[in-house]
């Protein structure tokens, strides 16, 4: 039992005041009638105080719904899926959750109810499977798998999600899916899956500043993860301009690099990054993409009394790709509508 407003419970001592008043007034009333009225008033007062305090009855929920999310892309070591399935069988027999479902994913996700159905899911070595029934093992979309998992939980139960993956996503962004899991009270447990190759480098994320303007200088950040130290070539492609490239030295773990770019045109655009590292034995995760909305160039109204000198500032602004409209002060003063 808990209360929303426990401070209201300090009014309960008023019951003692009622009994004190009844004791002082005992000579003018029949004892039975006075006793009954005092008891009734005390009960009403106690109920009103408890109701005002906002009581809540809390009951522990023991039922648990578990969703296992399994990565079957080519970047995961062969044979790991079989060991994971055996581990799930053991965990299910030991803990006996109220409900369990399984999400198997690569380029997209499939949901199955029984652990016995995992081995029956068709897979294809292609990056994007041509068959809707098969998963393309050439790419990994963890975000899509987590979205599918949110719909697999049973209602009214505690929610647990077990993610088994090497974390090498080639599409989507798992960080976009985590806030929704948090809002729905899902506890996430991650189990790292061994990599299929010992030497690999891949792009984790491509970060573009939010809503840049046309020709505005911005920095695009590219995160590259490497399993080993190696030399690599990193490229960034922006629509409407040449591809930028740099030679980098990768260190084991996370490496961050910045590209200074300008977007030549407004609208929805896609920025892509690619890495080629020495000794990289797995190329399917060497590219990543990010979408960006480029805003038009800023517009400036320049009011200048000395019109013969107005072109100096106007030319400087236009050199920085700012649209300039010049005018003298007369229309500005005579007609305020000219501001439109």
CSV table of C-alpha atoms in Angstrom, one decimal, residues 4-245:
chain,number,residue,atom,x,y,z
A,4,UNK,CA,0.1,9.8,-3.5
A,5,UNK,CA,-0.2,12.5,-0.8
A,6,UNK,CA,1.0,10.9,2.5
A,7,UNK,CA,1.1,14.3,4.2
A,8,UNK,CA,-2.7,14.2,4.4
A,9,UNK,CA,-2.5,11.3,6.9
A,10,UNK,CA,-1.4,13.8,9.5
A,11,UNK,CA,-5.1,14.7,9.8
A,12,UNK,CA,-5.9,11.3,11.4
A,13,UNK,CA,-5.3,12.7,14.9
A,14,UNK,CA,-8.5,14.7,14.5
A,15,UNK,CA,-10.3,11.5,15.5
A,16,UNK,CA,-9.0,12.0,19.0
A,17,UNK,CA,-10.4,15.5,19.0
A,18,UNK,CA,-13.9,14.1,18.1
A,19,UNK,CA,-13.7,11.7,21.1
A,20,UNK,CA,-12.5,14.5,23.4
A,21,UNK,CA,-15.5,16.7,22.4
A,22,UNK,CA,-17.8,13.8,22.9
A,23,UNK,CA,-16.4,13.2,26.4
A,24,UNK,CA,-16.9,16.8,27.3
A,25,UNK,CA,-20.5,16.8,26.0
A,26,UNK,CA,-21.5,13.4,27.6
A,27,UNK,CA,-23.8,15.0,30.3
A,28,UNK,CA,-26.2,16.5,27.7
A,29,UNK,CA,-26.8,13.3,25.6
A,30,UNK,CA,-27.7,9.7,26.0
A,31,UNK,CA,-24.5,7.6,26.2
A,32,UNK,CA,-25.5,5.1,23.6
A,33,UNK,CA,-26.6,7.8,21.1
A,34,UNK,CA,-23.4,9.8,21.7
A,35,UNK,CA,-21.2,6.7,21.4
A,36,UNK,CA,-22.9,5.7,18.1
A,37,UNK,CA,-22.6,9.2,16.6
A,38,UNK,CA,-18.9,9.5,17.6
A,39,UNK,CA,-18.0,6.2,16.1
A,40,UNK,CA,-19.8,7.1,12.9
A,41,UNK,CA,-18.1,10.5,12.6
A,42,UNK,CA,-14.7,8.9,13.3
A,43,UNK,CA,-15.2,6.3,10.6
A,44,UNK,CA,-16.3,9.0,8.1
A,45,UNK,CA,-13.3,11.2,9.0
A,46,UNK,CA,-10.8,8.3,8.6
A,47,UNK,CA,-12.3,7.3,5.2
A,48,UNK,CA,-12.2,11.0,4.0
A,49,UNK,CA,-8.5,11.4,5.1
A,50,UNK,CA,-7.5,8.1,3.4
A,51,UNK,CA,-9.3,9.0,0.2
A,52,UNK,CA,-7.6,12.4,0.1
A,53,UNK,CA,-4.2,10.8,0.6
A,54,UNK,CA,-4.7,8.9,-2.7
A,55,UNK,CA,-4.1,5.2,-1.7
A,56,UNK,CA,-2.6,2.8,-4.2
A,57,UNK,CA,-2.4,-1.0,-3.8
A,58,UNK,CA,0.8,-2.3,-5.3
A,59,UNK,CA,1.1,-6.0,-6.3
A,60,UNK,CA,4.3,-7.6,-7.5
A,61,UNK,CA,3.9,-9.1,-11.0
A,62,UNK,CA,5.9,-12.3,-11.3
A,63,UNK,CA,5.0,-13.1,-14.9
A,64,UNK,CA,7.8,-12.3,-17.4
A,65,UNK,CA,7.7,-12.0,-21.2
A,66,UNK,CA,11.1,-12.6,-22.9
A,67,UNK,CA,12.0,-11.8,-26.5
A,68,UNK,CA,15.3,-13.2,-27.8
A,69,UNK,CA,16.7,-11.2,-30.7
A,70,UNK,CA,19.2,-13.2,-32.7
A,71,UNK,CA,21.6,-11.9,-35.4
A,72,UNK,CA,22.1,-14.4,-38.3
A,73,UNK,CA,24.1,-12.1,-40.7
A,74,UNK,CA,27.3,-13.2,-42.3
A,75,UNK,CA,29.4,-11.1,-39.9
A,76,UNK,CA,28.5,-13.5,-37.0
A,77,UNK,CA,30.7,-16.6,-36.6
A,78,UNK,CA,29.3,-19.8,-38.1
A,79,UNK,CA,28.0,-22.2,-35.5
A,80,UNK,CA,27.1,-19.5,-33.0
A,81,UNK,CA,23.4,-19.7,-33.8
A,82,UNK,CA,23.3,-23.4,-32.8
A,83,UNK,CA,25.1,-22.7,-29.5
A,84,UNK,CA,22.7,-19.8,-28.8
A,85,UNK,CA,19.6,-22.0,-29.5
A,86,UNK,CA,20.9,-24.5,-27.0
A,87,UNK,CA,21.5,-21.8,-24.5
A,88,UNK,CA,17.9,-20.5,-24.9
A,89,UNK,CA,16.5,-24.0,-24.4
A,90,UNK,CA,18.5,-24.3,-21.1
A,91,UNK,CA,17.4,-20.8,-19.9
A,92,UNK,CA,13.8,-21.5,-20.7
A,93,UNK,CA,13.8,-24.8,-18.8
A,94,UNK,CA,15.5,-23.2,-15.8
A,95,UNK,CA,13.6,-20.0,-15.5
A,96,UNK,CA,10.2,-20.9,-17.2
A,97,UNK,CA,9.0,-17.4,-18.2
A,98,UNK,CA,5.3,-16.9,-18.7
A,99,UNK,CA,5.9,-16.2,-22.4
A,100,UNK,CA,8.9,-16.3,-24.8
A,101,UNK,CA,9.2,-15.3,-28.5
A,102,UNK,CA,12.2,-15.1,-30.9
A,103,UNK,CA,13.2,-12.5,-33.5
A,104,UNK,CA,15.7,-13.6,-36.1
A,105,UNK,CA,17.2,-10.9,-38.2
A,106,UNK,CA,19.8,-9.9,-40.8
A,107,UNK,CA,18.6,-7.5,-43.5
A,108,UNK,CA,15.2,-7.6,-42.0
A,109,UNK,CA,13.5,-9.4,-39.1
A,110,UNK,CA,11.2,-12.5,-38.7
A,111,UNK,CA,9.3,-13.3,-35.5
A,112,UNK,CA,8.7,-16.9,-34.5
A,113,UNK,CA,7.0,-18.3,-31.3
A,114,UNK,CA,9.0,-21.5,-30.8
A,115,UNK,CA,12.7,-21.9,-30.5
A,116,UNK,CA,12.3,-25.0,-32.7
A,117,UNK,CA,11.2,-22.7,-35.6
A,118,UNK,CA,14.5,-20.8,-35.7
A,119,UNK,CA,16.4,-23.3,-37.7
A,120,UNK,CA,13.6,-23.4,-40.3
A,121,UNK,CA,14.0,-19.7,-41.3
A,122,UNK,CA,15.4,-19.4,-44.8
A,123,UNK,CA,18.5,-17.3,-45.4
A,124,UNK,CA,20.3,-16.0,-48.4
A,125,UNK,CA,24.0,-14.9,-48.8
A,126,UNK,CA,22.8,-11.8,-50.7
A,127,UNK,CA,22.8,-8.3,-49.1
A,128,UNK,CA,19.1,-8.0,-49.9
A,129,UNK,CA,17.3,-11.3,-50.4
A,130,UNK,CA,15.2,-11.4,-53.5
A,131,UNK,CA,12.8,-13.7,-51.8
A,132,UNK,CA,10.5,-12.3,-49.1
A,133,UNK,CA,10.7,-15.6,-47.2
A,134,UNK,CA,14.5,-15.5,-46.8
A,135,UNK,CA,16.7,-13.2,-44.8
A,136,UNK,CA,19.6,-11.5,-46.6
A,137,UNK,CA,22.7,-12.3,-44.6
A,138,UNK,CA,24.8,-9.7,-46.4
A,139,UNK,CA,23.5,-6.8,-44.3
A,140,UNK,CA,22.4,-6.2,-40.7
A,141,UNK,CA,19.5,-4.0,-39.5
A,142,UNK,CA,19.5,-4.0,-35.7
A,143,UNK,CA,17.0,-1.2,-35.5
A,144,UNK,CA,14.4,-3.1,-37.6
A,145,UNK,CA,14.9,-6.1,-35.3
A,146,UNK,CA,14.3,-4.1,-32.1
A,147,UNK,CA,11.2,-2.5,-33.6
A,148,UNK,CA,9.8,-6.0,-34.4
A,149,UNK,CA,10.6,-7.1,-30.8
A,150,UNK,CA,8.5,-4.3,-29.3
A,151,UNK,CA,5.4,-5.9,-30.8
A,152,UNK,CA,6.3,-9.5,-29.7
A,153,UNK,CA,5.8,-9.0,-26.0
A,154,UNK,CA,2.8,-10.3,-24.2
A,155,UNK,CA,0.6,-7.7,-22.5
A,156,UNK,CA,0.4,-7.4,-18.8
A,157,UNK,CA,3.8,-9.0,-18.1
A,158,UNK,CA,7.3,-7.7,-17.2
A,159,UNK,CA,9.3,-7.3,-20.4
A,160,UNK,CA,12.8,-8.6,-21.0
A,161,UNK,CA,14.8,-8.4,-24.3
A,162,UNK,CA,17.9,-10.4,-24.9
A,163,UNK,CA,19.9,-9.1,-27.9
A,164,UNK,CA,22.5,-11.5,-29.4
A,165,UNK,CA,24.6,-9.7,-32.0
A,166,UNK,CA,28.1,-8.6,-33.0
A,167,UNK,CA,26.6,-5.0,-33.2
A,168,UNK,CA,27.9,-4.5,-36.8
A,169,UNK,CA,24.9,-2.8,-38.3
A,170,UNK,CA,24.9,-1.8,-42.0
A,171,UNK,CA,21.4,-0.3,-42.1
A,172,UNK,CA,19.3,1.6,-39.6
A,173,UNK,CA,20.4,2.9,-36.2
A,174,UNK,CA,19.7,0.9,-33.1
A,175,UNK,CA,20.0,4.1,-30.9
A,176,UNK,CA,16.7,5.3,-32.5
A,177,UNK,CA,14.9,2.2,-31.3
A,178,UNK,CA,16.2,2.2,-27.7
A,179,UNK,CA,14.1,5.2,-26.4
A,180,UNK,CA,10.8,3.5,-27.3
A,181,UNK,CA,12.0,0.3,-25.5
A,182,UNK,CA,12.8,2.5,-22.5
A,183,UNK,CA,9.4,4.2,-22.6
A,184,UNK,CA,7.6,0.8,-22.6
A,185,UNK,CA,9.6,-0.5,-19.6
A,186,UNK,CA,11.7,-3.1,-21.5
A,187,UNK,CA,14.9,-4.2,-19.9
A,188,UNK,CA,17.5,-4.9,-22.5
A,189,UNK,CA,20.3,-7.5,-22.0
A,190,UNK,CA,23.1,-7.7,-24.7
A,191,UNK,CA,25.1,-10.8,-25.4
A,192,UNK,CA,28.0,-10.3,-27.8
A,193,UNK,CA,28.3,-12.7,-30.7
A,194,UNK,CA,31.7,-13.7,-32.0
A,195,UNK,CA,32.8,-12.2,-35.3
A,196,UNK,CA,33.0,-14.4,-38.4
A,197,UNK,CA,36.4,-13.0,-39.3
A,198,UNK,CA,39.4,-12.0,-37.1
A,199,UNK,CA,40.3,-8.9,-39.2
A,200,UNK,CA,37.5,-6.4,-40.0
A,201,UNK,CA,36.8,-2.7,-40.1
A,202,UNK,CA,33.4,-1.2,-40.5
A,203,UNK,CA,31.5,2.1,-40.3
A,204,UNK,CA,29.3,2.5,-37.2
A,205,UNK,CA,27.6,5.8,-37.9
A,206,UNK,CA,27.5,8.8,-40.1
A,207,UNK,CA,26.5,12.0,-38.2
A,208,UNK,CA,25.4,15.1,-40.2
A,209,UNK,CA,24.5,18.4,-38.4
A,210,UNK,CA,20.7,19.0,-38.2
A,211,UNK,CA,19.2,20.9,-41.1
A,212,UNK,CA,22.3,22.7,-42.5
A,213,UNK,CA,21.8,25.5,-45.1
A,214,UNK,CA,23.0,25.5,-48.7
A,215,UNK,CA,26.8,26.2,-48.9
A,216,UNK,CA,27.0,26.5,-45.1
A,217,UNK,CA,30.3,24.9,-43.9
A,218,UNK,CA,29.5,21.9,-41.7
A,219,UNK,CA,31.4,18.9,-40.4
A,220,UNK,CA,30.2,15.4,-41.1
A,221,UNK,CA,31.5,12.9,-38.5
A,222,UNK,CA,32.2,9.3,-39.5
A,223,UNK,CA,32.7,6.6,-36.8
A,224,UNK,CA,34.8,3.7,-37.9
A,225,UNK,CA,35.2,0.6,-35.8
A,226,UNK,CA,38.2,-1.7,-36.3
A,227,UNK,CA,39.1,-5.0,-34.9
A,228,UNK,CA,42.8,-4.4,-35.5
A,229,UNK,CA,45.3,-1.6,-36.3
A,230,UNK,CA,45.4,-1.0,-40.0
A,231,UNK,CA,45.8,1.6,-42.7
A,232,UNK,CA,42.6,2.5,-44.5
A,233,UNK,CA,41.1,4.8,-47.1
A,234,UNK,CA,37.9,6.6,-45.9
A,235,UNK,CA,35.6,8.2,-48.5
A,236,UNK,CA,32.5,10.5,-48.1
A,237,UNK,CA,30.1,11.1,-50.9
A,238,UNK,CA,27.8,14.1,-51.0
A,239,UNK,CA,25.2,14.6,-53.8
A,240,UNK,CA,26.3,17.3,-56.3
A,241,UNK,CA,30.0,17.4,-55.4
A,242,UNK,CA,33.1,15.3,-55.7
A,243,UNK,CA,33.9,12.5,-53.4
A,244,UNK,CA,36.2,13.4,-50.5
A,245,UNK,CA,38.8,10.8,-49.4
